[in-house]
Backbone as CSV, one residue per row, in Angstrom:
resi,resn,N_x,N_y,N_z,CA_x,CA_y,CA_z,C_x,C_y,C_z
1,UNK,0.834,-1.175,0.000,0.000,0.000,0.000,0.890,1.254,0.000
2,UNK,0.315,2.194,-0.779,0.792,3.551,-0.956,0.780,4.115,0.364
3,UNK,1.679,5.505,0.832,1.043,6.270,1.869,0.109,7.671,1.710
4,UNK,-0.715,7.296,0.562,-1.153,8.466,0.273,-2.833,8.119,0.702
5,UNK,-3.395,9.305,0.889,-4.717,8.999,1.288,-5.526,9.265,0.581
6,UNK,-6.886,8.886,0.348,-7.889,9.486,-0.507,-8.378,10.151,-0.149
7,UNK,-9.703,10.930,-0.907,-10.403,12.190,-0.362,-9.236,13.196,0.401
8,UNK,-10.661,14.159,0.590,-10.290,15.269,1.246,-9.893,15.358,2.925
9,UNK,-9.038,16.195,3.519,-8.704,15.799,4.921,-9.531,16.918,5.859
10,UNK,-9.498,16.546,6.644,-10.881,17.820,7.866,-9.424,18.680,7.859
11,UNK,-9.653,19.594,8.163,-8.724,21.019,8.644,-8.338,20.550,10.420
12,UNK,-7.025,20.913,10.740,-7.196,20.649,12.371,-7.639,21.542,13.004
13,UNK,-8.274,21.708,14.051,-8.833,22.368,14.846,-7.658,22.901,16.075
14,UNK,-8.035,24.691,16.089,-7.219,24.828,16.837,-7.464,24.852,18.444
15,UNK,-6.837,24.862,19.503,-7.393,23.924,20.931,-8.143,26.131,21.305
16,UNK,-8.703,25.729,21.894,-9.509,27.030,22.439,-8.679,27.650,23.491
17,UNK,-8.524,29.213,23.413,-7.474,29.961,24.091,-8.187,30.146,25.476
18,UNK,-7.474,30.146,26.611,-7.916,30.300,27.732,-8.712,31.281,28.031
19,UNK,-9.097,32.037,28.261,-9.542,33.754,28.800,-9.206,33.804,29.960
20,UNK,-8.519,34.735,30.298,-7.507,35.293,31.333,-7.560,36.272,31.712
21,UNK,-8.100,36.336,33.117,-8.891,37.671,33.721,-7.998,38.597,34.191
22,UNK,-8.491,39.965,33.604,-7.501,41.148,33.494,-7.878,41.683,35.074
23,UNK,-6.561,41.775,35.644,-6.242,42.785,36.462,-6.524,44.329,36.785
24,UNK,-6.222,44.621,37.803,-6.282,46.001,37.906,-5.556,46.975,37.109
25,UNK,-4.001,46.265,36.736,-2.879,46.964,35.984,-3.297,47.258,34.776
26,UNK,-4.074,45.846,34.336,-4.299,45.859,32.856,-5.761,46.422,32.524
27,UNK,-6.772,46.646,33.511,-7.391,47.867,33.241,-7.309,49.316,33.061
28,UNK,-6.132,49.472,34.084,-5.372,50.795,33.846,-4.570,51.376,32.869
29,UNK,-3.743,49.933,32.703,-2.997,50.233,30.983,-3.976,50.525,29.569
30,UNK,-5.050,49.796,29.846,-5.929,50.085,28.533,-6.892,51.180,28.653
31,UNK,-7.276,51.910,29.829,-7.808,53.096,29.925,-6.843,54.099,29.897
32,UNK,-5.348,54.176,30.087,-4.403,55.001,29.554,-4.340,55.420,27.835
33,UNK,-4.197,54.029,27.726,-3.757,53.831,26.116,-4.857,54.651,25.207
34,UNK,-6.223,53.927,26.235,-7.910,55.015,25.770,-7.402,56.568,25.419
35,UNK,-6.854,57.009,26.493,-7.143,58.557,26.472,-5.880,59.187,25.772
36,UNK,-4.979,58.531,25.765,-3.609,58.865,24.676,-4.124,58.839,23.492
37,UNK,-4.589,57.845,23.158,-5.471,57.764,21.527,-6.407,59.006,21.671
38,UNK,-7.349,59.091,22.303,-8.299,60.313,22.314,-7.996,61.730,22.149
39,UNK,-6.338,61.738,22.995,-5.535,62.957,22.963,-5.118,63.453,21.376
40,UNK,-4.698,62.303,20.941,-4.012,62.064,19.775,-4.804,62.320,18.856
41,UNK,-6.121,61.769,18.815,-6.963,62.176,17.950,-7.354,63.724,17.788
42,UNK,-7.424,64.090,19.125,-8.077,65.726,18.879,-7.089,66.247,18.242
43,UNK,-5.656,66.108,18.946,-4.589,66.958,18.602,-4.763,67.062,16.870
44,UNK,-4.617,65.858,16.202,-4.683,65.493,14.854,-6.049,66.621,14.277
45,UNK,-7.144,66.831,14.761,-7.890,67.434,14.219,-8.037,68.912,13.919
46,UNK,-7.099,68.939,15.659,-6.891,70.502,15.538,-5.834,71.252,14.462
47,UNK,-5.241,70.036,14.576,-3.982,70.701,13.482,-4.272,70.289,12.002
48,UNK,-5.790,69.835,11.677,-5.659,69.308,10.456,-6.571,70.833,9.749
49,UNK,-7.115,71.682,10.828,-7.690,73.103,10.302,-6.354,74.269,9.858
50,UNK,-5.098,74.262,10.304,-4.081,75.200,10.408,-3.119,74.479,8.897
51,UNK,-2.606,75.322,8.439,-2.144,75.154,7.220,-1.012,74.469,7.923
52,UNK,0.131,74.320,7.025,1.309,73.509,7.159,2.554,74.587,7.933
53,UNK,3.236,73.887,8.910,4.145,74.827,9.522,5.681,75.183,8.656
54,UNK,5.862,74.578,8.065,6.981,75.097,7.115,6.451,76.107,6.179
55,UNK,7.540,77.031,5.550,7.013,77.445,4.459,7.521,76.872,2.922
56,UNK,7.549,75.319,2.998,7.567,74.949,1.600,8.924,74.108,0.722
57,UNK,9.995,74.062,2.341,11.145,73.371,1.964,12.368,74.231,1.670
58,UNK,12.854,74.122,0.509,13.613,74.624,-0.169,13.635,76.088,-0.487
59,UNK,14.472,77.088,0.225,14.349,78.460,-0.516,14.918,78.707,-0.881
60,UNK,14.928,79.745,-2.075,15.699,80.360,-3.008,15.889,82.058,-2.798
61,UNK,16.917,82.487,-3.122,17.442,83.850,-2.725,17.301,84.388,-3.532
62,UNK,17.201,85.639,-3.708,16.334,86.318,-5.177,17.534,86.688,-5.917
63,UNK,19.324,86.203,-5.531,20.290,85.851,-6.647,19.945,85.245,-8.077
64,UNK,20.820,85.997,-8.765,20.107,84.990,-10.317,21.964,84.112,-10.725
C-alpha cells in the first residue's frame, strides 16, 4: 500500500485559548492607552484646520 490517502482531509482544529482575567494593571494600561489615543486624535484634528508649519522646503534667494 501507498502512503497516500484518498479524499479530502478535515482542517485541524485549533485547541480554544484560555480567557484570562484582566487585572487592575491591565485595566489601567488600557484606559491610559484610551485617552492617549483620544488625545491624539483631537490633537490630529486641531492641526488638520491650520495650514502647514513650514514654508515649503527649499528656498531660493532672489540671486540669479
Amino acid at each position: 500500500m501507498s502512503g497516500r490517502q484518498g479524499g479530502k482531509l478535515k482542517p485541524l482544529k485549533k485547541p480554544k485559548k484560555a480567557q484570562h482575567e484582566e487585572d487592575d494593571e491591565d485595566l489601567a494600561f488600557k484606559k491610559k492607552k484610551a485617552e492617549e489615543a483620544k488625545k491624539l486624535k483631537e490633537m490630529q484634528q486641531k492641526a488638520a484646520g491650520k495650514g502647514p508649519l513650514l514654508g515649503g522646503g527649499i528656498k531660493k534667494s532672489g540671486k540669479k
